Amino acid sequence: MPSPPTSPAPITGVTTLDGVVDAIDSVIRWSIESSSRMGYFATLYKRITIAVRAAVAEGAFEDGPRMQQFDVAFATRYFDALNGHFHPGRFPKPTRSWQVTFDALARPEPIILQHMLAGVNAHIDLDLGISAQQFAPGVKLRRLHEDFNRINAVLASQINGVVDDINEISPALADVYRVLAQNEVFLINQVVRTSRDSAWRFATRLNLQPGFTRPASIWLHDRKVATQTDLIYDPPGLVGLIETLVRAVAARESRDVVENIRVLDLIASRAAPIRTTL
């Protein structure tokens, strides 16, 4: 019986966007070596980070250096979740939102997009608001709002781009995407917009609270986001169309986790067309 794969090394001390990409690459390499679905979100996050780095270089933000620092702080929450998952005892345990996502990686039924969106849900709906408030406390938070919206638009453009490019390993998903896009009912932009606005409201709420009450607010919000993550993996029965679409995609989607991650990593090496408005 093969021995279980060793855990990846802890990710600490990341201070630049190049460092974020390098750290994500280490997660992707481990996922390939371990045949872990963790690589699905990691490849998406790599592409998002490459796009943010390009947007900063192109002067797309009001304050490029500030957004580099903010994006590193934001990514650090993802790395903290990974450290807590792989190295319990040495690092604080992951939030419930991330733990639900990590636990689902062992399930063979979810499609690639479900694993990606679960990671997006935990990272935007929980981590983004916390990161914004901690990075720009007090009066600084309001000044961050415009670039906060722009960085979320960059994120949405990359999710759309990955879905559009995924046909090599998930032809049914590509077919579904084309049909939905042609009828203008594809909802990724709306999902990201809703999550972004929720994250901003959460950041604002935390900013108005006394510091000693914030941990309780984060704990409660984490439970709410974890419930949303559960629904991504197990949509309620009344959403019959979603269940039918997921089954149709699963029937034609490659189940070779390692090859899927390799293909997605090639896709992630270049950014999709970047947008800064939603």
CSV table of C-alpha atoms in Angstrom, one decimal:
chain,number,residue,atom,x,y,z
A,1,MET,CA,0.0,0.0,0.0
A,2,PRO,CA,1.6,3.3,-1.0
A,3,SER,CA,2.4,5.7,1.8
A,4,PRO,CA,0.4,8.9,2.0
A,5,PRO,CA,2.0,12.0,0.4
A,6,THR,CA,4.0,14.2,2.6
A,7,SER,CA,2.6,17.6,3.4
A,8,PRO,CA,3.9,20.6,1.5
A,9,ALA,CA,6.3,23.0,3.3
A,10,PRO,CA,4.7,25.8,5.2
A,11,ILE,CA,4.3,29.1,3.2
A,12,THR,CA,5.6,32.0,5.1
A,13,GLY,CA,7.4,35.3,4.6
A,14,VAL,CA,5.8,36.2,1.2
A,15,THR,CA,6.1,39.9,0.6
A,16,THR,CA,5.7,40.4,-3.2
A,17,LEU,CA,3.4,39.4,-6.0
A,18,ASP,CA,6.2,37.4,-7.5
A,19,GLY,CA,6.5,35.6,-4.2
A,20,VAL,CA,2.8,34.9,-4.2
A,21,VAL,CA,3.0,33.3,-7.6
A,22,ASP,CA,6.0,31.3,-6.5
A,23,ALA,CA,4.2,30.1,-3.4
A,24,ILE,CA,1.1,29.1,-5.4
A,25,ASP,CA,3.4,27.2,-7.8
A,26,SER,CA,4.7,25.2,-4.9
A,27,VAL,CA,1.0,24.2,-4.1
A,28,ILE,CA,0.5,23.2,-7.7
A,29,ARG,CA,3.6,21.1,-7.8
A,30,TRP,CA,2.6,19.4,-4.6
A,31,SER,CA,-1.0,18.8,-5.9
A,32,ILE,CA,0.5,17.1,-9.1
A,33,GLU,CA,2.8,14.9,-7.0
A,34,SER,CA,-0.1,14.0,-4.6
A,35,SER,CA,-2.9,13.8,-7.2
A,36,SER,CA,-4.8,16.4,-5.1
A,37,ARG,CA,-7.8,18.4,-6.3
A,38,MET,CA,-6.3,21.3,-4.2
A,39,GLY,CA,-4.5,22.2,-7.4
A,40,TYR,CA,-7.7,23.2,-9.1
A,41,PHE,CA,-8.2,26.4,-7.1
A,42,ALA,CA,-4.5,27.0,-6.9
A,43,THR,CA,-4.2,27.2,-10.7
A,44,LEU,CA,-7.1,29.7,-10.8
A,45,TYR,CA,-5.5,31.7,-8.1
A,46,LYS,CA,-2.2,31.7,-9.9
A,47,ARG,CA,-3.9,33.2,-13.0
A,48,ILE,CA,-5.7,35.8,-10.9
A,49,THR,CA,-2.4,36.9,-9.3
A,50,ILE,CA,-0.6,37.1,-12.7
A,51,ALA,CA,-3.5,39.3,-13.9
A,52,VAL,CA,-3.3,41.5,-10.9
A,53,ARG,CA,0.4,41.9,-11.3
A,54,ALA,CA,-0.1,42.8,-15.0
A,55,ALA,CA,-2.9,45.3,-14.0
A,56,VAL,CA,-0.5,47.0,-11.5
A,57,ALA,CA,2.2,47.2,-14.2
A,58,GLU,CA,-0.3,48.8,-16.6
A,59,GLY,CA,-1.3,51.4,-14.1
A,60,ALA,CA,-4.9,50.1,-13.8
A,61,PHE,CA,-5.2,51.1,-10.1
A,62,GLU,CA,-5.3,54.4,-8.3
A,63,ASP,CA,-2.4,53.3,-6.2
A,64,GLY,CA,-0.5,50.4,-7.7
A,65,PRO,CA,2.1,49.9,-4.9
A,66,ARG,CA,-0.7,49.9,-2.3
A,67,MET,CA,-2.6,47.2,-4.3
A,68,GLN,CA,0.5,45.1,-4.5
A,69,GLN,CA,0.8,45.2,-0.7
A,70,PHE,CA,-3.0,44.6,-0.3
A,71,ASP,CA,-2.9,41.6,-2.7
A,72,VAL,CA,0.0,40.0,-0.8
A,73,ALA,CA,-1.9,40.5,2.5
A,74,PHE,CA,-5.0,39.0,1.0
A,75,ALA,CA,-3.1,36.0,-0.4
A,76,THR,CA,-1.5,35.4,3.0
A,77,ARG,CA,-4.9,34.4,4.4
A,78,TYR,CA,-5.0,31.6,1.8
A,79,PHE,CA,-1.5,30.5,2.7
A,80,ASP,CA,-2.4,30.7,6.4
A,81,ALA,CA,-5.3,28.4,5.8
A,82,LEU,CA,-3.0,25.9,3.9
A,83,ASN,CA,-0.5,26.0,6.8
A,84,GLY,CA,-3.2,25.3,9.4
A,85,HIS,CA,-4.6,22.5,7.3
A,86,PHE,CA,-1.3,20.7,6.6
A,87,HIS,CA,0.6,21.6,9.8
A,88,PRO,CA,-1.9,21.5,12.7
A,89,GLY,CA,-0.3,22.4,16.0
A,90,ARG,CA,2.3,24.6,14.3
A,91,PHE,CA,-0.2,27.0,12.9
A,92,PRO,CA,-3.8,28.1,13.8
A,93,LYS,CA,-6.4,25.8,12.3
A,94,PRO,CA,-8.2,27.0,9.1
A,95,THR,CA,-11.4,28.9,9.3
A,96,ARG,CA,-14.5,26.7,8.9
A,97,SER,CA,-15.0,28.1,5.3
A,98,TRP,CA,-11.6,26.9,4.2
A,99,GLN,CA,-11.9,23.6,6.1
A,100,VAL,CA,-15.2,22.7,4.3
A,101,THR,CA,-13.4,23.4,1.0
A,102,PHE,CA,-10.4,21.3,2.0
A,103,ASP,CA,-12.6,18.4,3.2
A,104,ALA,CA,-14.4,18.3,-0.1
A,105,LEU,CA,-11.2,17.7,-2.0
A,106,ALA,CA,-11.5,14.0,-1.2
A,107,ARG,CA,-14.9,13.7,-2.9
A,108,PRO,CA,-14.8,12.4,-6.5
A,109,GLU,CA,-18.2,13.7,-7.6
A,110,PRO,CA,-17.8,17.5,-7.7
A,111,ILE,CA,-16.6,19.0,-11.0
A,112,ILE,CA,-13.6,21.2,-11.4
A,113,LEU,CA,-15.6,24.4,-11.4
A,114,GLN,CA,-17.2,23.5,-8.0
A,115,HIS,CA,-13.8,23.1,-6.4
A,116,MET,CA,-12.7,26.5,-7.9
A,117,LEU,CA,-15.9,28.4,-6.9
A,118,ALA,CA,-15.7,26.9,-3.3
A,119,GLY,CA,-12.2,28.4,-3.0
A,120,VAL,CA,-13.4,31.7,-4.4
A,121,ASN,CA,-16.3,31.8,-2.0
A,122,ALA,CA,-14.1,31.2,1.1
A,123,HIS,CA,-11.4,33.7,-0.1
A,124,ILE,CA,-13.7,36.5,-1.2
A,125,ASP,CA,-16.7,36.3,1.1
A,126,LEU,CA,-14.6,35.8,4.3
A,127,ASP,CA,-10.9,36.6,3.7
A,128,LEU,CA,-11.4,39.7,1.5
A,129,GLY,CA,-13.4,41.7,4.0
A,130,ILE,CA,-11.0,40.8,6.9
A,131,SER,CA,-8.0,41.6,4.8
A,132,ALA,CA,-9.4,45.0,3.7
A,133,GLN,CA,-10.2,46.1,7.2
A,134,GLN,CA,-6.9,45.0,8.6
A,135,PHE,CA,-4.9,46.5,5.7
A,136,ALA,CA,-6.8,49.8,5.7
A,137,PRO,CA,-8.3,50.4,9.2
A,138,GLY,CA,-10.2,53.5,10.2
A,139,VAL,CA,-10.5,56.3,7.6
A,140,LYS,CA,-8.1,54.5,5.2
A,141,LEU,CA,-10.7,52.0,4.4
A,142,ARG,CA,-12.9,54.4,2.4
A,143,ARG,CA,-9.9,55.4,0.2
A,144,LEU,CA,-9.4,51.7,-0.7
A,145,HIS,CA,-12.9,51.3,-2.1
A,146,GLU,CA,-12.3,52.1,-5.8
A,147,ASP,CA,-9.3,49.9,-6.1
A,148,PHE,CA,-11.1,47.2,-4.1
A,149,ASN,CA,-13.8,47.1,-6.8
A,150,ARG,CA,-11.2,47.1,-9.5
A,151,ILE,CA,-9.2,44.2,-8.1
A,152,ASN,CA,-12.5,42.2,-7.9
A,153,ALA,CA,-13.2,42.9,-11.5
A,154,VAL,CA,-9.8,41.6,-12.4
A,155,LEU,CA,-10.6,38.5,-10.5
A,156,ALA,CA,-14.0,38.0,-12.3
A,157,SER,CA,-12.3,38.4,-15.7
A,158,GLN,CA,-9.9,35.6,-14.8
A,159,ILE,CA,-12.6,33.2,-13.6
A,160,ASN,CA,-14.5,33.8,-16.8
A,161,GLY,CA,-11.3,33.2,-18.8
A,162,VAL,CA,-10.5,29.9,-17.1
A,163,VAL,CA,-14.1,28.6,-17.8
A,164,ASP,CA,-13.8,29.7,-21.4
A,165,ASP,CA,-10.4,27.9,-21.8
A,166,ILE,CA,-11.3,24.8,-19.9
A,167,ASN,CA,-12.8,22.9,-22.9
A,168,GLU,CA,-9.7,20.7,-23.3
A,169,ILE,CA,-10.5,18.8,-20.0
A,170,SER,CA,-14.2,19.6,-19.7
A,171,PRO,CA,-15.9,19.9,-23.1
A,172,ALA,CA,-19.4,19.8,-21.6
A,173,LEU,CA,-18.6,22.8,-19.4
A,174,ALA,CA,-17.3,24.7,-22.4
A,175,ASP,CA,-20.6,23.8,-24.3
A,176,VAL,CA,-22.7,25.0,-21.3
A,177,TYR,CA,-20.6,28.2,-21.0
A,178,ARG,CA,-21.2,29.1,-24.6
A,179,VAL,CA,-24.9,28.5,-24.4
A,180,LEU,CA,-25.2,30.6,-21.2
A,181,ALA,CA,-23.0,33.4,-22.5
A,182,GLN,CA,-24.9,33.6,-25.7
A,183,ASN,CA,-28.1,34.1,-23.8
A,184,GLU,CA,-26.5,36.5,-21.4
A,185,VAL,CA,-27.5,34.6,-18.3
A,186,PHE,CA,-24.1,33.4,-17.3
A,187,LEU,CA,-23.8,34.4,-13.7
A,188,ILE,CA,-20.1,34.5,-12.7
A,189,ASN,CA,-19.9,38.3,-12.9
A,190,GLN,CA,-23.0,38.6,-10.7
A,191,VAL,CA,-21.7,36.0,-8.2
A,192,VAL,CA,-18.4,37.9,-7.9
A,193,ARG,CA,-20.2,41.3,-7.7
A,194,THR,CA,-22.4,40.0,-4.9
A,195,SER,CA,-19.5,38.5,-3.0
A,196,ARG,CA,-17.5,41.6,-3.5
A,197,ASP,CA,-20.3,43.8,-2.1
A,198,SER,CA,-20.8,41.4,0.8
A,199,ALA,CA,-17.1,41.5,1.6
A,200,TRP,CA,-17.0,45.3,1.5
A,201,ARG,CA,-20.0,45.5,3.9
A,202,PHE,CA,-18.3,43.0,6.2
A,203,ALA,CA,-15.1,45.1,6.1
A,204,THR,CA,-17.1,48.2,6.9
A,205,ARG,CA,-18.9,46.5,9.7
A,206,LEU,CA,-15.7,45.3,11.2
A,207,ASN,CA,-14.2,48.8,10.9
A,208,LEU,CA,-17.0,50.3,12.9
A,209,GLN,CA,-16.8,47.8,15.7
A,210,PRO,CA,-14.5,47.9,18.8
A,211,GLY,CA,-11.5,45.7,18.2
A,212,PHE,CA,-12.5,43.3,21.0
A,213,THR,CA,-15.8,42.4,19.2
A,214,ARG,CA,-14.3,41.6,15.8
A,215,PRO,CA,-13.3,38.0,16.6
A,216,ALA,CA,-16.9,37.1,17.4
A,217,SER,CA,-18.1,38.8,14.2
A,218,ILE,CA,-15.5,36.9,12.1
A,219,TRP,CA,-16.5,33.7,13.8
A,220,LEU,CA,-20.2,34.2,12.9
A,221,HIS,CA,-19.5,35.3,9.4
A,222,ASP,CA,-17.2,32.3,8.8
A,223,ARG,CA,-20.1,30.0,9.7
A,224,LYS,CA,-22.3,31.8,7.2
A,225,VAL,CA,-19.7,31.5,4.4
A,226,ALA,CA,-19.1,27.8,5.2
A,227,THR,CA,-22.8,27.2,4.7
A,228,GLN,CA,-22.6,28.9,1.3
A,229,THR,CA,-19.6,26.6,0.5
A,230,ASP,CA,-21.7,23.5,1.4
A,231,LEU,CA,-24.3,24.7,-1.1
A,232,ILE,CA,-21.7,25.0,-3.9
A,233,TYR,CA,-21.0,21.3,-3.4
A,234,ASP,CA,-24.5,20.2,-2.7
A,235,PRO,CA,-27.0,22.5,-4.4
A,236,PRO,CA,-30.5,22.3,-2.8
A,237,GLY,CA,-33.0,20.0,-4.6
A,238,LEU,CA,-35.1,22.9,-5.8
A,239,VAL,CA,-32.2,24.0,-8.1
A,240,GLY,CA,-32.8,21.2,-10.4
A,241,LEU,CA,-31.3,22.9,-13.4
A,242,ILE,CA,-28.0,23.3,-11.6
A,243,GLU,CA,-27.9,19.7,-10.6
A,244,THR,CA,-28.7,18.6,-14.2
A,245,LEU,CA,-25.9,20.8,-15.6
A,246,VAL,CA,-23.4,19.6,-13.0
A,247,ARG,CA,-24.2,15.9,-13.9
A,248,ALA,CA,-23.9,16.6,-17.6
A,249,VAL,CA,-20.5,18.3,-17.1
A,250,ALA,CA,-19.3,15.5,-14.8
A,251,ALA,CA,-20.2,12.8,-17.4
A,252,ARG,CA,-17.8,14.3,-19.9
A,253,GLU,CA,-15.2,16.0,-17.7
A,254,SER,CA,-11.8,14.3,-17.4
A,255,ARG,CA,-11.3,12.6,-14.1
A,256,ASP,CA,-7.5,12.5,-14.4
A,257,VAL,CA,-6.7,14.9,-11.6
A,258,VAL,CA,-3.0,15.2,-12.4
A,259,GLU,CA,-3.4,15.8,-16.1
A,260,ASN,CA,-6.2,18.3,-15.4
A,261,ILE,CA,-4.0,20.3,-13.1
A,262,ARG,CA,-1.2,20.3,-15.6
A,263,VAL,CA,-3.5,21.6,-18.3
A,264,LEU,CA,-5.0,24.2,-16.0
A,265,ASP,CA,-1.5,25.3,-15.0
A,266,LEU,CA,-0.6,25.9,-18.6
A,267,ILE,CA,-3.8,28.0,-18.9
A,268,ALA,CA,-2.8,29.8,-15.7
A,269,SER,CA,0.6,30.9,-17.0
A,270,ARG,CA,-1.0,33.7,-19.0
A,271,ALA,CA,-3.8,36.1,-17.9
A,272,ALA,CA,-7.1,36.2,-19.7
A,273,PRO,CA,-8.1,39.6,-21.1
A,274,ILE,CA,-8.2,41.9,-18.0
A,275,ARG,CA,-11.1,44.0,-17.0
A,276,THR,CA,-11.2,46.5,-14.2
A,277,THR,CA,-15.0,47.1,-14.1
A,278,LEU,CA,-17.8,44.6,-13.4
